[in-house]
PDB file of C-alpha atoms and ligand atoms in Angstrom:
ATOM      1  CA  MET M  11       0.012  -0.077   0.168  1.00 50.00           C
ATOM      2  CA  ASN M  12       1.340   3.575  -1.128  1.00 52.00           C
ATOM      3  CA  SER M  13      -0.064   5.817   1.682  1.00 59.00           C
ATOM      4  CA  SER M  14       1.657   9.005   0.312  1.00 85.00           C
ATOM      5  CA  TYR M  15      -1.796  10.334  -1.327  1.00 97.00           C
ATOM      6  CA  THR M  16      -5.290  10.910  -0.387  1.00 98.00           C
ATOM      7  CA  LEU M  17      -8.307  10.120  -2.633  1.00 98.00           C
ATOM      8  CA  THR M  18     -11.813  11.567  -1.773  1.00 98.00           C
ATOM      9  CA  ASP M  19     -14.920   9.835  -2.868  1.00 98.00           C
ATOM     10  CA  THR M  20     -17.583  12.956  -2.837  1.00 98.00           C
ATOM     11  CA  HIS M  21     -20.518  10.790  -3.107  1.00 98.00           C
ATOM     12  CA  THR M  22     -21.069   7.335  -1.825  1.00 98.00           C
ATOM     13  CA  HIS M  23     -23.914   5.392  -0.351  1.00 97.00           C
ATOM     14  CA  ILE M  24     -21.741   3.097   1.651  1.00 96.00           C
ATOM     15  CA  TYR M  25     -24.373   3.000   4.384  1.00 94.00           C
ATOM     16  CA  TYR M  26     -26.580   0.686   2.248  1.00 90.00           C
ATOM     17  CA  ASN M  27     -24.074  -2.077   3.037  1.00 69.00           C
ATOM     18  CA  ILE M  28     -25.626  -4.507   0.653  1.00 64.00           C
ATOM     19  CA  GLY M  29     -24.541  -7.781  -0.495  1.00 63.00           C
ATOM     20  CA  THR M  30     -22.103  -9.733   1.750  1.00 63.00           C
ATOM     21  CA  ASN M  31     -19.848  -6.817   2.307  1.00 69.00           C
ATOM     22  CA  THR M  32     -19.701  -5.429   5.929  1.00 88.00           C
ATOM     23  CA  LEU M  33     -19.163  -1.869   6.258  1.00 92.00           C
ATOM     24  CA  GLU M  34     -15.742  -2.336   7.964  1.00 92.00           C
ATOM     25  CA  ASP M  35     -14.440  -4.645   5.099  1.00 93.00           C
ATOM     26  CA  GLN M  36     -15.585  -1.768   2.487  1.00 95.00           C
ATOM     27  CA  ILE M  37     -13.621   0.967   4.534  1.00 95.00           C
ATOM     28  CA  ASN M  38     -10.476  -1.449   4.837  1.00 95.00           C
ATOM     29  CA  ARG M  39     -10.650  -1.941   1.193  1.00 96.00           C
ATOM     30  CA  CYS M  40     -10.738   2.023   0.659  1.00 97.00           C
ATOM     31  CA  LEU M  41      -7.813   2.567   3.043  1.00 97.00           C
ATOM     32  CA  ASP M  42      -5.844   0.066   1.005  1.00 97.00           C
ATOM     33  CA  GLN M  43      -6.259   2.235  -1.872  1.00 97.00           C
ATOM     34  CA  ASN M  44      -5.638   5.326  -0.319  1.00 98.00           C
ATOM     35  CA  ILE M  45      -9.251   6.301  -0.276  1.00 98.00           C
ATOM     36  CA  LYS M  46      -9.420   8.095   3.010  1.00 98.00           C
ATOM     37  CA  ARG M  47     -12.201  10.442   2.818  1.00 98.00           C
ATOM     38  CA  LEU M  48     -15.967   9.425   2.012  1.00 98.00           C
ATOM     39  CA  PHE M  49     -18.906  11.981   1.895  1.00 98.00           C
ATOM     40  CA  LEU M  50     -22.094  10.225   2.329  1.00 98.00           C
ATOM     41  CA  PRO M  51     -25.547  11.672   0.988  1.00 98.00           C
ATOM     42  CA  ASN M  52     -28.907  10.417   2.382  1.00 98.00           C
ATOM     43  CA  VAL M  53     -32.032  10.225   0.084  1.00 98.00           C
ATOM     44  CA  ASP M  54     -34.994  10.619   2.333  1.00 98.00           C
ATOM     45  CA  SER M  55     -35.898  10.805   6.112  1.00 98.00           C
ATOM     46  CA  GLU M  56     -35.619   7.108   6.728  1.00 97.00           C
ATOM     47  CA  SER M  57     -31.930   7.291   5.475  1.00 97.00           C
ATOM     48  CA  VAL M  58     -31.019   9.990   7.715  1.00 98.00           C
ATOM     49  CA  SER M  59     -30.053   7.598  10.649  1.00 96.00           C
ATOM     50  CA  ALA M  60     -27.933   5.142   8.618  1.00 95.00           C
ATOM     51  CA  VAL M  61     -25.737   8.467   7.127  1.00 97.00           C
ATOM     52  CA  LEU M  62     -25.363   9.785  10.596  1.00 97.00           C
ATOM     53  CA  SER M  63     -24.721   6.386  12.363  1.00 94.00           C
ATOM     54  CA  THR M  64     -22.035   5.432   9.612  1.00 95.00           C
ATOM     55  CA  SER M  65     -20.171   8.862  10.002  1.00 97.00           C
ATOM     56  CA  LYS M  66     -20.226   8.618  13.517  1.00 96.00           C
ATOM     57  CA  SER M  67     -18.550   4.995  13.639  1.00 94.00           C
ATOM     58  CA  TYR M  68     -15.740   6.629  11.125  1.00 96.00           C
ATOM     59  CA  PRO M  69     -15.758  10.057  12.215  1.00 97.00           C
ATOM     60  CA  GLU M  70     -12.284  10.865  10.384  1.00 97.00           C
ATOM     61  CA  ILE M  71     -13.393   9.106   7.098  1.00 98.00           C
ATOM     62  CA  CYS M  72     -17.090   9.264   6.542  1.00 98.00           C
ATOM     63  CA  PHE M  73     -18.750  12.775   6.391  1.00 98.00           C
ATOM     64  CA  PRO M  74     -22.747  13.257   6.438  1.00 98.00           C
ATOM     65  CA  MET M  75     -24.644  15.209   3.831  1.00 98.00           C
ATOM     66  CA  LEU M  76     -28.543  15.718   4.241  1.00 98.00           C
ATOM     67  CA  GLY M  77     -31.354  16.299   1.944  1.00 98.00           C
ATOM     68  CA  LEU M  78     -34.269  14.997   0.177  1.00 98.00           C
ATOM     69  CA  HIS M  79     -33.433  13.392  -3.194  1.00 98.00           C
ATOM     70  CA  PRO M  80     -35.821  14.290  -6.239  1.00 98.00           C
ATOM     71  CA  CYS M  81     -36.765  10.698  -6.608  1.00 97.00           C
ATOM     72  CA  SER M  82     -38.120  10.608  -3.002  1.00 97.00           C
ATOM     73  CA  VAL M  83     -40.391  13.829  -3.663  1.00 98.00           C
ATOM     74  CA  LYS M  84     -43.781  12.548  -3.356  1.00 97.00           C
ATOM     75  CA  GLU M  85     -47.010  13.771  -2.225  1.00 97.00           C
ATOM     76  CA  ASN M  86     -45.827  13.688   1.391  1.00 98.00           C
ATOM     77  CA  TYR M  87     -42.668  15.896   0.506  1.00 98.00           C
ATOM     78  CA  LEU M  88     -43.446  18.556   3.044  1.00 98.00           C
ATOM     79  CA  GLU M  89     -43.510  16.445   5.871  1.00 98.00           C
ATOM     80  CA  GLU M  90     -40.267  14.726   4.689  1.00 98.00           C
ATOM     81  CA  LEU M  91     -38.811  18.213   4.267  1.00 98.00           C
ATOM     82  CA  ALA M  92     -39.702  18.962   7.829  1.00 98.00           C
ATOM     83  CA  LEU M  93     -38.102  15.925   9.294  1.00 98.00           C
ATOM     84  CA  ILE M  94     -34.716  16.460   7.149  1.00 98.00           C
ATOM     85  CA  GLU M  95     -34.713  20.072   8.202  1.00 98.00           C
ATOM     86  CA  LYS M  96     -35.031  19.173  11.848  1.00 98.00           C
ATOM     87  CA  ALA M  97     -32.115  16.540  11.273  1.00 98.00           C
ATOM     88  CA  ILE M  98     -30.043  19.346   9.633  1.00 98.00           C
ATOM     89  CA  HIS M  99     -30.168  21.595  12.431  1.00 97.00           C
ATOM     90  CA  ALA M 100     -29.418  18.777  15.034  1.00 98.00           C
ATOM     91  CA  HIS M 101     -26.383  17.538  13.548  1.00 98.00           C
ATOM     92  CA  LYS M 102     -23.051  18.821  12.018  1.00 98.00           C
ATOM     93  CA  ILE M 103     -23.167  18.026   8.283  1.00 98.00           C
ATOM     94  CA  TYR M 104     -21.089  19.172   5.508  1.00 98.00           C
ATOM     95  CA  ALA M 105     -23.629  19.770   2.425  1.00 98.00           C
ATOM     96  CA  ILE M 106     -27.139  19.548   1.839  1.00 98.00           C
ATOM     97  CA  GLY M 107     -27.606  16.720  -0.679  1.00 96.00           C
ATOM     98  CA  GLU M 108     -28.576  15.175  -2.621  1.00 97.00           C
ATOM     99  CA  ILE M 109     -30.868  17.421  -4.142  1.00 98.00           C
ATOM    100  CA  GLY M 110     -32.117  18.321  -7.406  1.00 98.00           C
ATOM    101  CA  LEU M 111     -34.426  17.187 -10.304  1.00 98.00           C
ATOM    102  CA  ASP M 112     -35.031  13.765 -11.794  1.00 98.00           C
ATOM    103  CA  LEU M 113     -37.175  13.637 -14.908  1.00 97.00           C
ATOM    104  CA  TYR M 114     -36.089  10.267 -15.939  1.00 95.00           C
ATOM    105  CA  TRP M 115     -38.095   8.329 -13.467  1.00 89.00           C
ATOM    106  CA  ASP M 116     -41.114  10.439 -12.979  1.00 90.00           C
ATOM    107  CA  LYS M 117     -42.011  13.728 -14.842  1.00 94.00           C
ATOM    108  CA  SER M 118     -45.198  13.950 -13.068  1.00 96.00           C
ATOM    109  CA  THR M 119     -43.585  15.444  -9.918  1.00 97.00           C
ATOM    110  CA  LEU M 120     -41.719  18.264 -11.792  1.00 98.00           C
ATOM    111  CA  ALA M 121     -43.494  20.928  -9.921  1.00 98.00           C
ATOM    112  CA  ILE M 122     -42.812  19.545  -6.337  1.00 98.00           C
ATOM    113  CA  GLN M 123     -39.415  18.630  -7.194  1.00 98.00           C
ATOM    114  CA  GLN M 124     -38.695  22.254  -8.174  1.00 98.00           C
ATOM    115  CA  ASP M 125     -40.437  23.425  -4.832  1.00 98.00           C
ATOM    116  CA  ALA M 126     -38.263  20.953  -2.796  1.00 98.00           C
ATOM    117  CA  PHE M 127     -34.941  21.813  -4.580  1.00 98.00           C
ATOM    118  CA  ARG M 128     -35.656  25.586  -4.181  1.00 98.00           C
ATOM    119  CA  THR M 129     -36.505  25.088  -0.457  1.00 98.00           C
ATOM    120  CA  GLN M 130     -33.262  22.932   0.070  1.00 98.00           C
ATOM    121  CA  ILE M 131     -31.176  25.750  -1.722  1.00 98.00           C
ATOM    122  CA  LYS M 132     -32.305  28.256   0.597  1.00 98.00           C
ATOM    123  CA  TRP M 133     -31.422  26.044   3.670  1.00 98.00           C
ATOM    124  CA  ALA M 134     -27.950  25.627   2.290  1.00 98.00           C
ATOM    125  CA  LYS M 135     -27.453  29.386   1.652  1.00 98.00           C
ATOM    126  CA  ALA M 136     -28.630  30.277   5.246  1.00 98.00           C
ATOM    127  CA  LEU M 137     -26.320  27.696   6.865  1.00 98.00           C
ATOM    128  CA  GLY M 138     -23.422  28.703   4.589  1.00 98.00           C
ATOM    129  CA  LEU M 139     -23.035  24.894   3.137  1.00 98.00           C
ATOM    130  CA  PRO M 140     -22.595  23.553  -0.343  1.00 98.00           C
ATOM    131  CA  ILE M 141     -25.553  21.698  -2.195  1.00 98.00           C
ATOM    132  CA  ASP M 142     -24.857  18.148  -3.823  1.00 98.00           C
ATOM    133  CA  ILE M 143     -26.957  18.321  -7.094  1.00 98.00           C
ATOM    134  CA  HIS M 144     -28.766  15.252  -8.625  1.00 98.00           C
ATOM    135  CA  CYS M 145     -29.413  15.920 -12.058  1.00 97.00           C
ATOM    136  CA  ARG M 146     -31.070  13.424 -14.471  1.00 96.00           C
ATOM    137  CA  GLU M 147     -32.598  14.356 -17.724  1.00 95.00           C
ATOM    138  CA  ALA M 148     -33.363  17.954 -16.278  1.00 97.00           C
ATOM    139  CA  PHE M 149     -30.586  19.947 -17.196  1.00 96.00           C
ATOM    140  CA  ASP M 150     -32.381  23.145 -18.325  1.00 97.00           C
ATOM    141  CA  GLU M 151     -34.780  22.804 -15.584  1.00 98.00           C
ATOM    142  CA  THR M 152     -31.979  22.661 -13.151  1.00 98.00           C
ATOM    143  CA  PHE M 153     -30.110  25.587 -14.605  1.00 98.00           C
ATOM    144  CA  GLU M 154     -32.939  27.650 -14.455  1.00 98.00           C
ATOM    145  CA  ILE M 155     -33.279  27.293 -10.674  1.00 98.00           C
ATOM    146  CA  LEU M 156     -29.469  27.784 -10.258  1.00 98.00           C
ATOM    147  CA  GLU M 157     -29.587  30.736 -12.493  1.00 97.00           C
ATOM    148  CA  GLU M 158     -32.771  32.241 -10.628  1.00 98.00           C
ATOM    149  CA  LEU M 159     -31.076  31.587  -7.081  1.00 98.00           C
ATOM    150  CA  HIS M 160     -27.446  32.363  -8.136  1.00 97.00           C
ATOM    151  CA  ASP M 161     -25.317  34.596  -5.871  1.00 97.00           C
ATOM    152  CA  ASP M 162     -22.029  34.133  -3.887  1.00 96.00           C
ATOM    153  CA  LYS M 163     -23.518  31.735  -1.362  1.00 97.00           C
ATOM    154  CA  LEU M 164     -24.768  29.314  -3.831  1.00 98.00           C
ATOM    155  CA  TYR M 165     -21.800  26.695  -4.569  1.00 98.00           C
ATOM    156  CA  GLY M 166     -21.421  22.988  -4.448  1.00 98.00           C
ATOM    157  CA  ILE M 167     -20.913  19.934  -6.775  1.00 98.00           C
ATOM    158  CA  PHE M 168     -22.910  18.569  -9.907  1.00 98.00           C
ATOM    159  CA  HIS M 169     -23.035  14.920  -8.573  1.00 98.00           C
ATOM    160  CA  CYS M 170     -22.381  12.161 -11.242  1.00 97.00           C
ATOM    161  CA  PHE M 171     -21.850  14.877 -14.036  1.00 97.00           C
ATOM    162  CA  THR M 172     -22.447  13.062 -17.581  1.00 96.00           C
ATOM    163  CA  GLY M 173     -23.374  16.249 -19.738  1.00 96.00           C
ATOM    164  CA  ASN M 174     -21.523  17.735 -22.519  1.00 96.00           C
ATOM    165  CA  LEU M 175     -18.764  20.543 -22.400  1.00 97.00           C
ATOM    166  CA  GLU M 176     -21.058  23.306 -22.839  1.00 97.00           C
ATOM    167  CA  GLN M 177     -23.298  22.098 -19.802  1.00 97.00           C
ATOM    168  CA  ALA M 178     -20.004  21.639 -18.055  1.00 98.00           C
ATOM    169  CA  LYS M 179     -18.788  25.316 -18.538  1.00 98.00           C
ATOM    170  CA  ARG M 180     -22.372  26.439 -17.322  1.00 97.00           C
ATOM    171  CA  ALA M 181     -22.203  24.549 -14.351  1.00 98.00           C
ATOM    172  CA  ILE M 182     -18.724  25.579 -13.379  1.00 98.00           C
ATOM    173  CA  ASN M 183     -19.626  29.360 -14.297  1.00 97.00           C
ATOM    174  CA  LEU M 184     -22.545  29.012 -11.682  1.00 97.00           C
ATOM    175  CA  GLY M 185     -20.088  27.971  -9.109  1.00 95.00           C
ATOM    176  CA  PHE M 186     -20.046  24.337  -9.233  1.00 98.00           C
ATOM    177  CA  LYS M 187     -17.446  21.544  -9.179  1.00 98.00           C
ATOM    178  CA  LEU M 188     -18.183  18.385 -11.350  1.00 98.00           C
ATOM    179  CA  GLY M 189     -18.410  15.096  -9.917  1.00 98.00           C
ATOM    180  CA  ILE M 190     -16.776  12.736 -12.000  1.00 98.00           C
ATOM    181  CA  GLY M 191     -17.618   8.960 -11.667  1.00 98.00           C
ATOM    182  CA  GLY M 192     -17.802   5.633 -13.152  1.00 98.00           C
ATOM    183  CA  VAL M 193     -19.244   6.708 -16.407  1.00 97.00           C
ATOM    184  CA  VAL M 194     -15.911   8.416 -17.416  1.00 98.00           C
ATOM    185  CA  THR M 195     -14.591   4.866 -17.617  1.00 97.00           C
ATOM    186  CA  PHE M 196     -17.433   3.598 -20.104  1.00 97.00           C
ATOM    187  CA  LYS M 197     -16.530   3.343 -23.503  1.00 92.00           C
ATOM    188  CA  LYS M 198     -18.695   5.437 -26.247  1.00 89.00           C
ATOM    189  CA  ALA M 199     -20.155   7.590 -23.116  1.00 92.00           C
ATOM    190  CA  GLY M 200     -18.176  10.530 -24.350  1.00 95.00           C
ATOM    191  CA  LEU M 201     -17.623  11.653 -20.838  1.00 97.00           C
ATOM    192  CA  ASP M 202     -13.840  11.008 -21.212  1.00 97.00           C
ATOM    193  CA  THR M 203     -13.602  13.652 -24.086  1.00 97.00           C
ATOM    194  CA  VAL M 204     -15.314  16.341 -21.832  1.00 98.00           C
ATOM    195  CA  VAL M 205     -13.180  15.490 -18.653  1.00 98.00           C
ATOM    196  CA  LYS M 206     -10.007  15.727 -20.962  1.00 98.00           C
ATOM    197  CA  GLU M 207     -10.934  19.396 -21.957  1.00 98.00           C
ATOM    198  CA  LEU M 208     -11.803  20.383 -18.271  1.00 98.00           C
ATOM    199  CA  ASP M 209      -9.513  22.220 -15.794  1.00 98.00           C
ATOM    200  CA  LEU M 210      -8.844  20.002 -12.919  1.00 98.00           C
ATOM    201  CA  LYS M 211      -9.690  22.666 -10.578  1.00 98.00           C
ATOM    202  CA  ASP M 212     -13.108  22.243 -11.604  1.00 98.00           C
ATOM    203  CA  ILE M 213     -13.455  18.531 -10.891  1.00 98.00           C
ATOM    204  CA  VAL M 214     -13.979  16.130  -7.694  1.00 98.00           C
ATOM    205  CA  LEU M 215     -14.127  12.309  -8.087  1.00 98.00           C
ATOM    206  CA  GLU M 216     -17.032  10.031  -6.613  1.00 98.00           C
ATOM    207  CA  THR M 217     -18.566   6.647  -7.056  1.00 98.00           C
ATOM    208  CA  ASP M 218     -22.084   6.852  -6.477  1.00 97.00           C
ATOM    209  CA  ALA M 219     -21.847   3.372  -4.895  1.00 96.00           C
ATOM    210  CA  PRO M 220     -23.460   1.036  -4.860  1.00 95.00           C
ATOM    211  CA  TYR M 221     -24.729   2.412  -8.540  1.00 95.00           C
ATOM    212  CA  LEU M 222     -22.702   3.140 -11.649  1.00 94.00           C
ATOM    213  CA  ALA M 223     -19.670   0.732 -10.863  1.00 96.00           C
ATOM    214  CA  PRO M 224     -16.503   1.897 -13.214  1.00 97.00           C
ATOM    215  CA  SER M 225     -15.317  -0.422 -15.963  1.00 96.00           C
ATOM    216  CA  PRO M 226     -14.181  -3.339 -15.456  1.00 95.00           C
ATOM    217  CA  PHE M 227     -16.965  -3.909 -12.923  1.00 95.00           C
ATOM    218  CA  ARG M 228     -19.694  -2.069 -15.232  1.00 95.00           C
ATOM    219  CA  GLY M 229     -23.203  -3.300 -14.262  1.00 94.00           C
ATOM    220  CA  LYS M 230     -22.076  -5.117 -10.926  1.00 95.00           C
ATOM    221  CA  GLU M 231     -22.570  -3.638  -7.610  1.00 93.00           C
ATOM    222  CA  ASN M 232     -20.168  -0.588  -7.178  1.00 96.00           C
ATOM    223  CA  GLU M 233     -18.193   0.217  -3.878  1.00 95.00           C
ATOM    224  CA  SER M 234     -16.284   3.132  -2.815  1.00 97.00           C
ATOM    225  CA  SER M 235     -12.621   1.316  -3.041  1.00 97.00           C
ATOM    226  CA  TYR M 236     -13.370   1.271  -6.820  1.00 98.00           C
ATOM    227  CA  LEU M 237     -12.834   5.133  -6.922  1.00 98.00           C
ATOM    228  CA  HIS M 238      -9.246   4.284  -7.811  1.00 97.00           C
ATOM    229  CA  TYR M 239     -10.315   3.206 -11.158  1.00 98.00           C
ATOM    230  CA  ILE M 240     -11.901   6.402 -11.884  1.00 98.00           C
ATOM    231  CA  ALA M 241      -8.980   8.282 -10.537  1.00 98.00           C
ATOM    232  CA  GLU M 242      -6.464   6.348 -12.819  1.00 98.00           C
ATOM    233  CA  LYS M 243      -8.911   7.062 -15.754  1.00 98.00           C
ATOM    234  CA  VAL M 244      -8.808  10.697 -15.228  1.00 98.00           C
ATOM    235  CA  ALA M 245      -5.116  10.891 -14.452  1.00 98.00           C
ATOM    236  CA  ASP M 246      -4.558   9.105 -17.646  1.00 98.00           C
ATOM    237  CA  LEU M 247      -6.688  11.594 -19.659  1.00 98.00           C
ATOM    238  CA  HIS M 248      -4.648  14.564 -18.073  1.00 98.00           C
ATOM    239  CA  GLU M 249      -1.372  12.818 -18.436  1.00 98.00           C
ATOM    240  CA  ILE M 250      -0.386  13.261 -14.684  1.00 98.00           C
ATOM    241  CA  SER M 251       0.327  10.894 -11.939  1.00 97.00           C
ATOM    242  CA  ILE M 252      -2.480   9.532  -9.595  1.00 97.00           C
ATOM    243  CA  GLU M 253      -0.700  11.095  -6.618  1.00 98.00           C
ATOM    244  CA  LYS M 254      -1.070  14.550  -8.329  1.00 98.00           C
ATOM    245  CA  LEU M 255      -4.638  13.936  -9.263  1.00 98.00           C
ATOM    246  CA  ALA M 256      -5.337  12.841  -5.781  1.00 98.00           C
ATOM    247  CA  ALA M 257      -3.774  16.064  -4.382  1.00 98.00           C
ATOM    248  CA  ILE M 258      -5.778  18.496  -6.790  1.00 98.00           C
ATOM    249  CA  THR M 259      -9.173  16.684  -6.467  1.00 98.00           C
ATOM    250  CA  THR M 260      -9.069  16.179  -2.823  1.00 98.00           C
ATOM    251  CA  GLU M 261      -7.899  19.940  -2.345  1.00 98.00           C
ATOM    252  CA  ASN M 262     -10.960  20.634  -4.593  1.00 98.00           C
ATOM    253  CA  SER M 263     -13.284  18.837  -2.213  1.00 98.00           C
ATOM    254  CA  ARG M 264     -11.832  20.464   0.942  1.00 98.00           C
ATOM    255  CA  VAL M 265     -12.759  23.784  -0.636  1.00 98.00           C
ATOM    256  CA  VAL M 266     -16.226  22.678  -1.226  1.00 98.00           C
ATOM    257  CA  PHE M 267     -17.028  20.881   2.081  1.00 98.00           C
ATOM    258  CA  GLY M 268     -14.590  22.787   4.160  1.00 98.00           C
ATOM    259  CA  ILE M 269     -12.967  19.917   5.725  1.00 98.00           C
TER     260      ILE M 269
HETATM  261 ZN1   ZN N 278     -26.340   9.221  -4.866  1.00 79.58          ZN
END
């Protein structure tokens, strides 16, 4: 093990702890790969406790974010928001997330997704926290809200960014870093050519485990220790060492999360 560098997984649901992997085994596999910092988003009021307890068990490694995921915005979303808001004020967290808009799974909830997104952006600004954005098939709608609420208090990460170069620049200009995950390792996805064009100061790395496993595990269950495949791919694209890439992207994550 080469422990001379630190990689940061800025978005992982490691607390789902599915399959036969215990949480401790997963953390140990991360440490073996120099992945020493993990940021954990919940998705709804039910997943708040798992995020908080995992972060409490590994206080130097796991850091909590809280928010209401757009796919969890249903008829009862105001109650869900109230529960999450309560948790946000009761615990130290590092971002509001994951929040945003998802028109892939359900277009019928767009209006309430927009309402929940705006509400949570206002929380983040009031608390001086970044936001962690989930945006799927909803770039225009997401940018509309970000542009409407844009000021120097609004910043964060576009999680699992898979857009084109123009969308990348638009997000960066609004004060966001791009969360680059397993899709960058997929052949024909085209994200590699976008990432090659980006300034490394604008990106952070993530797995979104247990989803979106990078190549060579595409289609299988993902885990945070696979972050190094993503890091190696991005380092190759920019023709720099993994140590250098780790230093830059971890520093970027510190700028966003303040830790
Ligand atoms: Zn996620």
